[in-house]
Coordinates of C-alpha atoms and ligand atoms in Angstrom, one line a residue:
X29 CA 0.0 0.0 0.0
X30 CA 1.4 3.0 -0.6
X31 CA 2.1 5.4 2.8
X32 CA 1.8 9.2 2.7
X33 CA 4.9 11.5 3.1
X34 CA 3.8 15.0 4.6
X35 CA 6.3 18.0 4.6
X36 CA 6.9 19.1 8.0
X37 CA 4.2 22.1 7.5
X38 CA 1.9 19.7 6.8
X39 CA 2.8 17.3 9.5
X40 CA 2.2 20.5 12.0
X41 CA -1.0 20.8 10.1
X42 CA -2.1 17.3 10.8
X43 CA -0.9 17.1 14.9
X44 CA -3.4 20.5 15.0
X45 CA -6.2 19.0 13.4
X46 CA -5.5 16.0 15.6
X47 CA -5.4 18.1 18.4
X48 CA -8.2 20.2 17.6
X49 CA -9.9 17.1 17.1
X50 CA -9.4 16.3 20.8
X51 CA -6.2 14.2 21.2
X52 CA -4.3 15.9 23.8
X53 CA -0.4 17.3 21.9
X54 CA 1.1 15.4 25.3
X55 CA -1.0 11.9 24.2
X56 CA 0.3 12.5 20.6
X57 CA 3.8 12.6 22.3
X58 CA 3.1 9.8 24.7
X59 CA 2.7 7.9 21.8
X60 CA 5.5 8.9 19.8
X61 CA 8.2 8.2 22.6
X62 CA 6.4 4.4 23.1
X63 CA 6.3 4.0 20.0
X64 CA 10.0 4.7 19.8
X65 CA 10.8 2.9 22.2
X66 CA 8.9 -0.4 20.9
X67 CA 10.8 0.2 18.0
X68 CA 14.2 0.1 20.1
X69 CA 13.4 -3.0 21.9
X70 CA 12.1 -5.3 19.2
X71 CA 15.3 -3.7 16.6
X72 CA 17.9 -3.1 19.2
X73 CA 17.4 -5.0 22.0
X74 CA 18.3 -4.7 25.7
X75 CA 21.7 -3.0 26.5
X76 CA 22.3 0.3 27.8
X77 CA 21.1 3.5 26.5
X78 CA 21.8 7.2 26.0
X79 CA 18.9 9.5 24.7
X80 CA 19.7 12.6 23.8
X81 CA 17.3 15.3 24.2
X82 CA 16.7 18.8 22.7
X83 CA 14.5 21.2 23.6
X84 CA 11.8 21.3 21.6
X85 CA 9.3 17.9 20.8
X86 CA 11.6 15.7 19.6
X87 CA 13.5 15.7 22.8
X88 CA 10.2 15.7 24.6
X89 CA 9.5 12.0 22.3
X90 CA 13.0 11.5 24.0
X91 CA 12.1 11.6 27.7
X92 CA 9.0 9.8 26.9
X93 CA 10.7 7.2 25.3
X94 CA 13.5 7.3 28.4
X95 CA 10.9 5.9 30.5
X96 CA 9.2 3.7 28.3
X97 CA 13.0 2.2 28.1
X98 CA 13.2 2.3 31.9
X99 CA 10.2 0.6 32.9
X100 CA 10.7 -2.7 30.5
X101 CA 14.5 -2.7 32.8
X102 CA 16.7 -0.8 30.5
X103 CA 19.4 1.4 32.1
X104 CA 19.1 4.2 30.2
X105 CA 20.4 7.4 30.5
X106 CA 19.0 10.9 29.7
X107 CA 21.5 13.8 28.5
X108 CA 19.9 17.2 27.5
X109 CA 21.0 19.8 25.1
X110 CA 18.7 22.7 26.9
X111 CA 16.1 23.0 28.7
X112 CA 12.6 21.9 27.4
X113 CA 11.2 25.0 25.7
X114 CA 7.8 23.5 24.8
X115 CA 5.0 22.8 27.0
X116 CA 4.7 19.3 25.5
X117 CA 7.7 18.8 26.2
X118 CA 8.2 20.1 29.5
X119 CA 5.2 17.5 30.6
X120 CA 7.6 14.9 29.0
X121 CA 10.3 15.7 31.0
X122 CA 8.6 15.9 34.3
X123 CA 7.4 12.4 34.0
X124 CA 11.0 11.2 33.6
X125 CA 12.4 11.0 37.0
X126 CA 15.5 9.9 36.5
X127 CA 18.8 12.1 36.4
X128 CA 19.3 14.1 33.4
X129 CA 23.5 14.9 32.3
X130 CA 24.6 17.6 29.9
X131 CA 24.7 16.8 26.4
X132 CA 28.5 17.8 26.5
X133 CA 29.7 15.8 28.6
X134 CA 27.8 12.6 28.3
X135 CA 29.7 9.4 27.5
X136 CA 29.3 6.7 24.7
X137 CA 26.6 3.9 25.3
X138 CA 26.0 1.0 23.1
X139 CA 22.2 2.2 22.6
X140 CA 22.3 6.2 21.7
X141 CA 19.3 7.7 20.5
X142 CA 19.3 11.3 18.9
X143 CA 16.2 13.4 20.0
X144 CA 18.4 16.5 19.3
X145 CA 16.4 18.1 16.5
X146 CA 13.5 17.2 14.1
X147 CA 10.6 18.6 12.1
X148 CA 11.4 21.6 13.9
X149 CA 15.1 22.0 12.5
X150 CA 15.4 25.3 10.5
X151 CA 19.6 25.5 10.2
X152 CA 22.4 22.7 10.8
X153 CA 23.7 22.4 14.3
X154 CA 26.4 24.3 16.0
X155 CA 29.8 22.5 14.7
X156 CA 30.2 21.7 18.1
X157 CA 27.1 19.7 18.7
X158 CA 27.2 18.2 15.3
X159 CA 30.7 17.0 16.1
X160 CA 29.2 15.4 19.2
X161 CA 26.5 14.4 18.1
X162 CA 28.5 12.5 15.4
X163 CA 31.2 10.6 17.6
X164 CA 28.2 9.4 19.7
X165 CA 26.4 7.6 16.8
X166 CA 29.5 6.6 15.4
X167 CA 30.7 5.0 18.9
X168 CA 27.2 2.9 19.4
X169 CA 26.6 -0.4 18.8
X170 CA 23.2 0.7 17.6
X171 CA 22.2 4.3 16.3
X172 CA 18.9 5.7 16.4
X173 CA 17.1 8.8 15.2
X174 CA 13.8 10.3 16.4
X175 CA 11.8 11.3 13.4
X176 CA 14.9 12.3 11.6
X177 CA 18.6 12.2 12.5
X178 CA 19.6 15.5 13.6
X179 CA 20.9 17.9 10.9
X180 CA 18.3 16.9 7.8
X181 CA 16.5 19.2 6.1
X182 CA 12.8 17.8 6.6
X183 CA 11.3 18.6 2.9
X184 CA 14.4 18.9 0.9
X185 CA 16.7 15.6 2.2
X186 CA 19.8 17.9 2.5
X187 CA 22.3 17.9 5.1
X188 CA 22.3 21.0 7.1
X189 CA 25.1 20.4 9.1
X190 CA 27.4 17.2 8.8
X191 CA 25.3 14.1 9.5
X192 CA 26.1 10.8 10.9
X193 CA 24.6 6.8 9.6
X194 CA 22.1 5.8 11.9
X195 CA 21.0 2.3 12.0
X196 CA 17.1 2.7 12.8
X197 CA 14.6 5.9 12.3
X198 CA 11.7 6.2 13.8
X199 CA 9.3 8.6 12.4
X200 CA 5.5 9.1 13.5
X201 CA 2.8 9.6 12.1
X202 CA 3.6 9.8 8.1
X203 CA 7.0 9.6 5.9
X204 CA 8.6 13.0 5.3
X205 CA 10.6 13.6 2.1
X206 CA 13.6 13.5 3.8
X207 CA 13.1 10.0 4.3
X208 CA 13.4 8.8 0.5
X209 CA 15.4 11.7 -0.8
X210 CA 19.2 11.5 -1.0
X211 CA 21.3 12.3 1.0
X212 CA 19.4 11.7 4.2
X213 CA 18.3 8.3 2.9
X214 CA 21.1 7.0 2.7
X215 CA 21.9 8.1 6.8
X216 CA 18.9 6.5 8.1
X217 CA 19.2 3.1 8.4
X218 CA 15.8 0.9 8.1
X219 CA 13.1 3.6 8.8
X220 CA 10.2 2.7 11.0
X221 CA 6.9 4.5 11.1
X222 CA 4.9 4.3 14.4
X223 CA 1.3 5.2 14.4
X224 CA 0.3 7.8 16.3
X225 CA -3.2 8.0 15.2
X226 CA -2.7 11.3 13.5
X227 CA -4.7 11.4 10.0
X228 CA -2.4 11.6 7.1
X229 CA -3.4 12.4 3.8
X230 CA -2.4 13.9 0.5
X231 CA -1.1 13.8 -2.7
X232 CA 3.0 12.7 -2.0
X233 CA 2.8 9.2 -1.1
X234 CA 6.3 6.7 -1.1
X235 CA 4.9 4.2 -4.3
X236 CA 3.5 0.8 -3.1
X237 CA 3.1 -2.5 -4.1
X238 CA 1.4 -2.0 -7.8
X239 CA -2.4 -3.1 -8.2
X240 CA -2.3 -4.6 -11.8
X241 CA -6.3 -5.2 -12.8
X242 CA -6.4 -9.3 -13.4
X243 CA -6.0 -10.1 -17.1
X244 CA -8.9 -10.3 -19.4
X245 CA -9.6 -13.8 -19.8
X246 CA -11.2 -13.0 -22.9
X247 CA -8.1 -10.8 -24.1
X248 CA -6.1 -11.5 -26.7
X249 CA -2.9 -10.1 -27.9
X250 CA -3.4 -6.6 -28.7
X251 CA -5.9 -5.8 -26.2
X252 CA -3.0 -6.6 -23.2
X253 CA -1.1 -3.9 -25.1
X254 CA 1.1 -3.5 -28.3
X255 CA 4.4 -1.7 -27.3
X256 CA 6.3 0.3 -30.4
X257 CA 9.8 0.6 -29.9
X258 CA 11.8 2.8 -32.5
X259 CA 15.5 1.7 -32.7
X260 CA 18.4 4.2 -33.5
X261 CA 22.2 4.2 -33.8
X262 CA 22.8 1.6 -30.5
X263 CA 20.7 -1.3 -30.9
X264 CA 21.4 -3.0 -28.0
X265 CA 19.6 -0.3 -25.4
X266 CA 16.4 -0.7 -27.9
X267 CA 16.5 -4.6 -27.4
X268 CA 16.7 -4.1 -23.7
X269 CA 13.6 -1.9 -23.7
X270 CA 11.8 -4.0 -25.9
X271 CA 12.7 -7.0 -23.8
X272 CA 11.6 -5.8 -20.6
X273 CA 8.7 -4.6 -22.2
X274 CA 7.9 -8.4 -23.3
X275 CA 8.5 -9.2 -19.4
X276 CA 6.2 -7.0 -18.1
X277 CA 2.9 -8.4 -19.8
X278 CA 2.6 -6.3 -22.9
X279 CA 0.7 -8.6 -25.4
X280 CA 2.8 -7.7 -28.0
X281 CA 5.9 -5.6 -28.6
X282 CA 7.5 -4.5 -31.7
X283 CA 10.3 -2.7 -32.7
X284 CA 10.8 -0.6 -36.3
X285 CA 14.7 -0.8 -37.3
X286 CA 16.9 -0.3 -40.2
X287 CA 19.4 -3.3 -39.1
X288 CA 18.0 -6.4 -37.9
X289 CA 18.7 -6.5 -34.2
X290 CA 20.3 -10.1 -33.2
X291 CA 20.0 -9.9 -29.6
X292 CA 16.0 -9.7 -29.2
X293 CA 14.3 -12.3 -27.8
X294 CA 11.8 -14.1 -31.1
X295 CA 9.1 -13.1 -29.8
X296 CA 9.6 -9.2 -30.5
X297 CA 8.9 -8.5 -33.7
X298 CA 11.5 -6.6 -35.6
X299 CA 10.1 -4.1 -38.3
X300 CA 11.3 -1.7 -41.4
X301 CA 8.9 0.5 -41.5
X302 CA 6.8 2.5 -39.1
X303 CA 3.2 2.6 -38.8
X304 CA 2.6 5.2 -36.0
X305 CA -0.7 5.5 -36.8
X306 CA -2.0 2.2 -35.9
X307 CA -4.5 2.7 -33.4
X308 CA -3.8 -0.7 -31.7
X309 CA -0.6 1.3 -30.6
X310 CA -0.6 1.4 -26.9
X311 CA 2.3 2.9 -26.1
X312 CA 5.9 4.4 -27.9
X313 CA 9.0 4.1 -27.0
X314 CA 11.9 6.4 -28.3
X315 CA 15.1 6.9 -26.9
X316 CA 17.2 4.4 -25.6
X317 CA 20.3 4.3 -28.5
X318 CA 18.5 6.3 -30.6
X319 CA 21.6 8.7 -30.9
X320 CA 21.4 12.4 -32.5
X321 CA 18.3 11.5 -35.3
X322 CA 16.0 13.8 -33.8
X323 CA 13.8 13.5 -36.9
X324 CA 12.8 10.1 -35.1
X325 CA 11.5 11.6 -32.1
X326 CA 9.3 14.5 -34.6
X327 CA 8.0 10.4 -36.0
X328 CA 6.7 9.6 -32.9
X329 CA 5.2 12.7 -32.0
X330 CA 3.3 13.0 -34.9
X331 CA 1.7 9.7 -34.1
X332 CA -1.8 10.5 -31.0
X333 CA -0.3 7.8 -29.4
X334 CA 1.2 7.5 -25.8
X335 CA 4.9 7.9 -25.4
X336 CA 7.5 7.3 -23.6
X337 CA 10.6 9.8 -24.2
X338 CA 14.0 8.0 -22.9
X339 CA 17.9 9.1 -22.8
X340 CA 19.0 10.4 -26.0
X341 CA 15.0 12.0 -27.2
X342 CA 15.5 13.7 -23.5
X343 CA 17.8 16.1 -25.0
X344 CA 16.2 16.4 -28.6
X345 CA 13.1 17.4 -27.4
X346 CA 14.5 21.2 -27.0
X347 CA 11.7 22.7 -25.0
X348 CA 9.4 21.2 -22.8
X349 CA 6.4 23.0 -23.9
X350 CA 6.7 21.1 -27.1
X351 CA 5.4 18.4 -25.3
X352 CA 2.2 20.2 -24.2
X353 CA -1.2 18.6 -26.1
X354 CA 1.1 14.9 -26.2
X355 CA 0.6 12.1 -23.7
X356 CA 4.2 11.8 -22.5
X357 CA 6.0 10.1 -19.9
X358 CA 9.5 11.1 -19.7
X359 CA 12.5 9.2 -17.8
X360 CA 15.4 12.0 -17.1
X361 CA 18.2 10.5 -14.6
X362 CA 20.2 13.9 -13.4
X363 CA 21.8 14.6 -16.6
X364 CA 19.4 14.8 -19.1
X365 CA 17.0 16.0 -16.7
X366 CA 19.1 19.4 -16.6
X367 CA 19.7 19.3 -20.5
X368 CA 16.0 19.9 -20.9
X369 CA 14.6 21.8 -17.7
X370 CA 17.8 23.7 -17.0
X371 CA 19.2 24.5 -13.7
X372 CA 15.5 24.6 -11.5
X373 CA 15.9 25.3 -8.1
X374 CA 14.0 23.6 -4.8
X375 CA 14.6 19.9 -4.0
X376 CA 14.4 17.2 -6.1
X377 CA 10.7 17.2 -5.2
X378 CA 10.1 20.7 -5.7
X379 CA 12.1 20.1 -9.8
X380 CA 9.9 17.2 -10.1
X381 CA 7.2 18.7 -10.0
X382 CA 8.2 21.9 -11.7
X383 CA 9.2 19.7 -14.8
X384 CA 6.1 18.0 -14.8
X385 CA 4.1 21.0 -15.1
X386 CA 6.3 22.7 -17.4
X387 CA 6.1 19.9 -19.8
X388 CA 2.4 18.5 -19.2
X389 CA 4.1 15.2 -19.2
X390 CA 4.5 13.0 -16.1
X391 CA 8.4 13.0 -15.3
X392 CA 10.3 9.7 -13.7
X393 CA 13.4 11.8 -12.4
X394 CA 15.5 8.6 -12.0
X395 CA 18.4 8.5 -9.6
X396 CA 19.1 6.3 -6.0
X397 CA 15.9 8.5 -4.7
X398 CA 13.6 8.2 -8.2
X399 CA 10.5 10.8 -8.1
X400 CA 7.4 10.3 -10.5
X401 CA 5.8 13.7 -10.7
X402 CA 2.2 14.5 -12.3
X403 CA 1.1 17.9 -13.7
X404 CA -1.8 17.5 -11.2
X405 CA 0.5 17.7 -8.0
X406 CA 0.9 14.3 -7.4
X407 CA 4.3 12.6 -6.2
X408 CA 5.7 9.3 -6.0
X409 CA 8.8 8.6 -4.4
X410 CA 10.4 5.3 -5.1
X411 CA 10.8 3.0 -2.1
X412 CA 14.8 2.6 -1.3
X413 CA 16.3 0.4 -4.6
X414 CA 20.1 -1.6 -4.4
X415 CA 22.6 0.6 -5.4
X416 CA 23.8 -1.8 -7.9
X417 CA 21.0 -0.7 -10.3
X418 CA 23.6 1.8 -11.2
X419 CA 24.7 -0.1 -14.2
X420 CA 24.4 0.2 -17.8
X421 CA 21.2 -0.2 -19.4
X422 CA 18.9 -0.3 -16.3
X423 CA 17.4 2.9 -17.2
X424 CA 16.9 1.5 -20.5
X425 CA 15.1 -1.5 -19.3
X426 CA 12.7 1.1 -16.7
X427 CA 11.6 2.2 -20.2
X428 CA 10.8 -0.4 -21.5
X429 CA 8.8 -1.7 -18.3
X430 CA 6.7 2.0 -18.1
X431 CA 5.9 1.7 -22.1
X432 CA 4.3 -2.0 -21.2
X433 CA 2.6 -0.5 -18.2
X434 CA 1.2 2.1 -20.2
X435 CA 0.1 -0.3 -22.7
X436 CA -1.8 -2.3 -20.4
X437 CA -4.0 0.7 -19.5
X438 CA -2.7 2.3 -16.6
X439 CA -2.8 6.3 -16.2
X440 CA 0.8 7.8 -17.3
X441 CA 1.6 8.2 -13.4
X442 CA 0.5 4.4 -12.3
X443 CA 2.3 3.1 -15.3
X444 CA 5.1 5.1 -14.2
X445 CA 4.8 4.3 -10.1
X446 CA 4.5 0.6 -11.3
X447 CA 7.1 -0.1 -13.4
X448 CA 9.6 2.2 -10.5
X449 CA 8.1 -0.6 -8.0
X450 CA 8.4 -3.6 -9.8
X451 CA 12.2 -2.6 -11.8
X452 CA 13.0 -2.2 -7.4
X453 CA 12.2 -5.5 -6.7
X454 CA 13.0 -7.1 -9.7
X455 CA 16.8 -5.8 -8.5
X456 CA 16.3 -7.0 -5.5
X457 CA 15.7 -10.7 -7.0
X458 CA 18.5 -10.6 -9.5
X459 CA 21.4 -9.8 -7.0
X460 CA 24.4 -7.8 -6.7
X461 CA 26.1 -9.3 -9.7
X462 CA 23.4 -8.2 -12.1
X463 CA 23.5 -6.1 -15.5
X464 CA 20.7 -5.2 -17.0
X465 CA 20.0 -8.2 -19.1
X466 CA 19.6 -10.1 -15.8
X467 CA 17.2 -7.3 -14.7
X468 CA 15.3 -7.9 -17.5
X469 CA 15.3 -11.6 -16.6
X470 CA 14.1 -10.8 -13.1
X471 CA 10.7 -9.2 -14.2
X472 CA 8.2 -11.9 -13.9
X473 CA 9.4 -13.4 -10.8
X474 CA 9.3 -9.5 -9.3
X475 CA 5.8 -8.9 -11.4
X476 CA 3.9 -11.6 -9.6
Ligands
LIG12 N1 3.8 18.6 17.6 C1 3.3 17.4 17.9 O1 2.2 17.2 18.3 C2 4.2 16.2 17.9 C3 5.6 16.4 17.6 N2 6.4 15.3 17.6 C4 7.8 15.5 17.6 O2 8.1 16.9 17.6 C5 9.1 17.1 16.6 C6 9.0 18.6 16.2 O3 9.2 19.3 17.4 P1 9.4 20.9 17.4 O4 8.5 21.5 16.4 O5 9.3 21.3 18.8 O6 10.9 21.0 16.8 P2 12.3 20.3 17.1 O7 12.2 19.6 18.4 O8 12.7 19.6 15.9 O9 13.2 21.6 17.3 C7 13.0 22.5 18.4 C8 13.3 23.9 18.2 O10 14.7 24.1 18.1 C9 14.9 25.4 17.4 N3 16.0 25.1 16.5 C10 15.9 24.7 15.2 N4 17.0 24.5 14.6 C11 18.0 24.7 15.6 C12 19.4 24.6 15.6 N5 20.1 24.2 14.5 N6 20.0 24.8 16.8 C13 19.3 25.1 17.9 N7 18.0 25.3 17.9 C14 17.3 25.0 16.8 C15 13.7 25.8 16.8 O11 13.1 26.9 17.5 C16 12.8 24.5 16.9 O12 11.4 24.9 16.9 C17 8.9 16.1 15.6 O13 10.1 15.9 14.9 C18 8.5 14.9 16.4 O14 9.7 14.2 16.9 C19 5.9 14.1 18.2 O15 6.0 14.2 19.6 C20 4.5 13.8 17.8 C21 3.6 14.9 18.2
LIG13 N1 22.7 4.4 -6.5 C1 21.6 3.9 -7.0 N2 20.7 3.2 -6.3 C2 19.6 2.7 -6.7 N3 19.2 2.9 -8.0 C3 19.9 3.6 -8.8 C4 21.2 4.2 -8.4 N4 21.7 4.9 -9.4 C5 20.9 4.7 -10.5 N5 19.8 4.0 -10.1 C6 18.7 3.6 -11.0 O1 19.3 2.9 -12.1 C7 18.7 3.3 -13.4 C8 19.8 3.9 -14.2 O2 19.2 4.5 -15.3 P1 20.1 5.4 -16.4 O3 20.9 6.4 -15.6 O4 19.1 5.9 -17.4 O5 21.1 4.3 -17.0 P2 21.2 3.8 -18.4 O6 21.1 4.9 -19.3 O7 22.6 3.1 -18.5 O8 20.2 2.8 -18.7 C9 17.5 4.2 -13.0 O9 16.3 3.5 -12.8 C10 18.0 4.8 -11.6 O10 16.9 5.2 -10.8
LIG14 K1 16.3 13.6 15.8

């Protein structure tokens, strides 16, 4: 299913409405720090630990949490950066009645937890705390973070001051960007969200498990989706494409070429000519080794049909209102994503989305943190995917896999969520040692 992921204004928005709603702020807090500290039993297990507390609500989850801890027999130790400056907060720490040290001169535990800073954060820590802070997480056994580790940038992912890896982060309520964009992803460890019964809604989610509608059983070929792939000067990225979109349940999938292609499986069809027209067409594919022809990409966007614009037709299509009128899913990675939209600024999120509305066409900004953005304002971010994706021809094959989804029927943005999910897992399944072709191998197993 996929989970929400609120900014931080809009996690503020949904604790008022929660506590308008009558959930008292401190039973919103209660719940944070046991959740917390549920998290820190079942991941971490008993041994001694430090929280560190700051003085807004994330060190009040802190001292919540401290005696959560306390009372299932941990020794745990409190060490405060400041005084408690909310009221929330300063109910936390009055129910914690245990001694409480000064954050600069408390020693290393196996168990630290950082309730330094979170939502609230609005610059990086003093160099002094950071560096702290720091040597604490890297000394324990087990490194935690309350909602975020201290230092990130909620909406944007960013490092305001020098950040540690954490093992485990516990966040409440709902994702926040920060949790699936780089580089506070990669600092987080596994990230675990507690419930806090606070209502979470909108239109950024992190992209679930896909919900393909059951096959036709009266379908035939062309009505699960014909897939037109449109080869160029590097053949071998088009017979990716064209594979993976064979894998991932498009009926039928052909590929218009000059050259006969060798390496495509038998069941693609190779082609001379180009019938765009062909209203059996479910979806186009141009781009992958296509090469400087941009007369081939001015083909396929002559033709009403869906389309999928990939590497090389990135940078030919010149400017993104061109696009405007088509039906066009395009698959940037960092490079060719500034070749078309220039240097936007914001977060990844905020370019994203700023693409998607400057072209009318939904945008997979690829990357270790991949984003689907849709003109309408919605926001998919990819669930965490190996790092050894980064290989050749993986982007290719993502291509390939959003042209079949599109095929099938799915909106531009599901076809593009799905095929983000299922190219994840199918990494996952094929292993470390993988290229692309094995990607391409690993589709069905990751599909069903
Ligand atoms: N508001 C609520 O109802 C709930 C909030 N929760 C917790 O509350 C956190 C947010 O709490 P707050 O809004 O109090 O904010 P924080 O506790 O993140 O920060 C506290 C305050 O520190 C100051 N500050 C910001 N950056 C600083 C810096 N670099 N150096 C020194 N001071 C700095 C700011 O004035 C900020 O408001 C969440 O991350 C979550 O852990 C949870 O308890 C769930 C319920
Ligand atoms: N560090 C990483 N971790 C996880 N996935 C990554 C990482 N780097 C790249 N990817 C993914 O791998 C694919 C690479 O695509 P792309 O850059 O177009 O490569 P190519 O052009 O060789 O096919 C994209 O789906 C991208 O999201
Ligand atoms: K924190």
């Amino acid at each position: 299913m996929a989970r929400p992921i609120l900014t931080a204004d809009q996690m503020r928005a949904a604790e008022a409405a929660a506590i308008q709603a009558g959930i008292a702020e401190t039973t919103l807090m209660e719940r944070a720090g046991a959740g917390m500290a549920q998290a820190i039993r079942f991941y971490a297990g008993p041994r001694e630990t430090l929280i560190l507390c700051g003085p807004g609500n994330n060190g009040g989850d802190g001292y919540v949490a401290a005696r959560h801890l306390a009372k299932h027999g941990y020794t745990v130790r409190v060490a405060a950066l400041d005084e408690p400056r909310t009221e929330a907060s300063r109910w936390a720490r009055s129910q914690w009645d245990g001694p409480v040290e000064r954050f600069a001169e408390a020693a290393a535990a196996p168990i630290v937890v950082d309730c330094l800073f979170g939502t609230g954060l609005s610059r990086g820590l003093e160099a002094s705390v950071a560096e702290r802070l720091s040597r604490l997480v890297d000394d324990a056994l087990v490194a935690v973070a309350c909602d975020l580790p201290s230092g990130v940038s909620t909406d944007g992912g960013a490092s305001l001051s020098p950040i540690a890896s954490y093992d485990l982060t516990v966040t409440f309520g709902a994702l926040k960007p920060a949790h699936r964009l780089m580089p506070a992803m990669a600092k987080m460890g596994r990230v675990v969200l507690a419930n806090i019964g606070v209502e979470a809604d909108g239109k950024w989610f992190e992209i679930g498990r896909l919900e393909i509608p059951p096959l036709d059983p009266q379908g035939h070929k062309y009505s699960r989706g014909l897939v037109h792939c449109l080869a160029g000067q590097m053949p071998g990225a088009i017979a990716l494409a064209a594979s993976a979109a064979a894998r991932s349940g498009a009926g039928y999938v052909r590929v218009s070429t000059s050259l006969p292609i060798t390496n495509l499986p038998s069941s693609v069809v190779q082609t001379g000519g180009a019938d765009l027209q062909d209203e059996r067409i479910g979806c186009i594919l141009v781009g992958p080794g296509l090469g400087d022809t941009p007369q081939v990409l001015t083909l396929a966007l002559t033709a009403p049909r869906p389309i999928v614009i990939d590497a090389d037709a990135i940078g030919l299509v010149g400017d993104p209102e061109r696009l405007h009128g088509h039906d066009t899913i395009l698959t940037p990675h960092e490079g060719e994503f500034i070749k078309l939209f220039g240097d936007l600024s914001g977060s990844k999120a905020d370019r994203a989305l700023e693409a998607a509305r400057r072209s009318q066409s939904v945008i997979v900004y690829k990357g270790p943190d991949t984003l689907v953005a849709s003109p309408d304002g919605r926001l998919g971010f990819a669930p965490p995917a190996p790092a050894w994706l980064a290989s050749a021809g993986t982007g290719d094959v993502l291509a390939g896999m959003i042209a079949a989804m599109r095929a099938r029927g799915l909106d531009p943005f599901e076809a593009a969520c799905a095929a983000v999910w299922v190219h994840g897992r199918a990494a996952e399944a094929a292993g470390p040692g993988m290229i692309a072709d094995d990607l391409v191998a690993a589709i069905p197993s990751a599909l069903s």
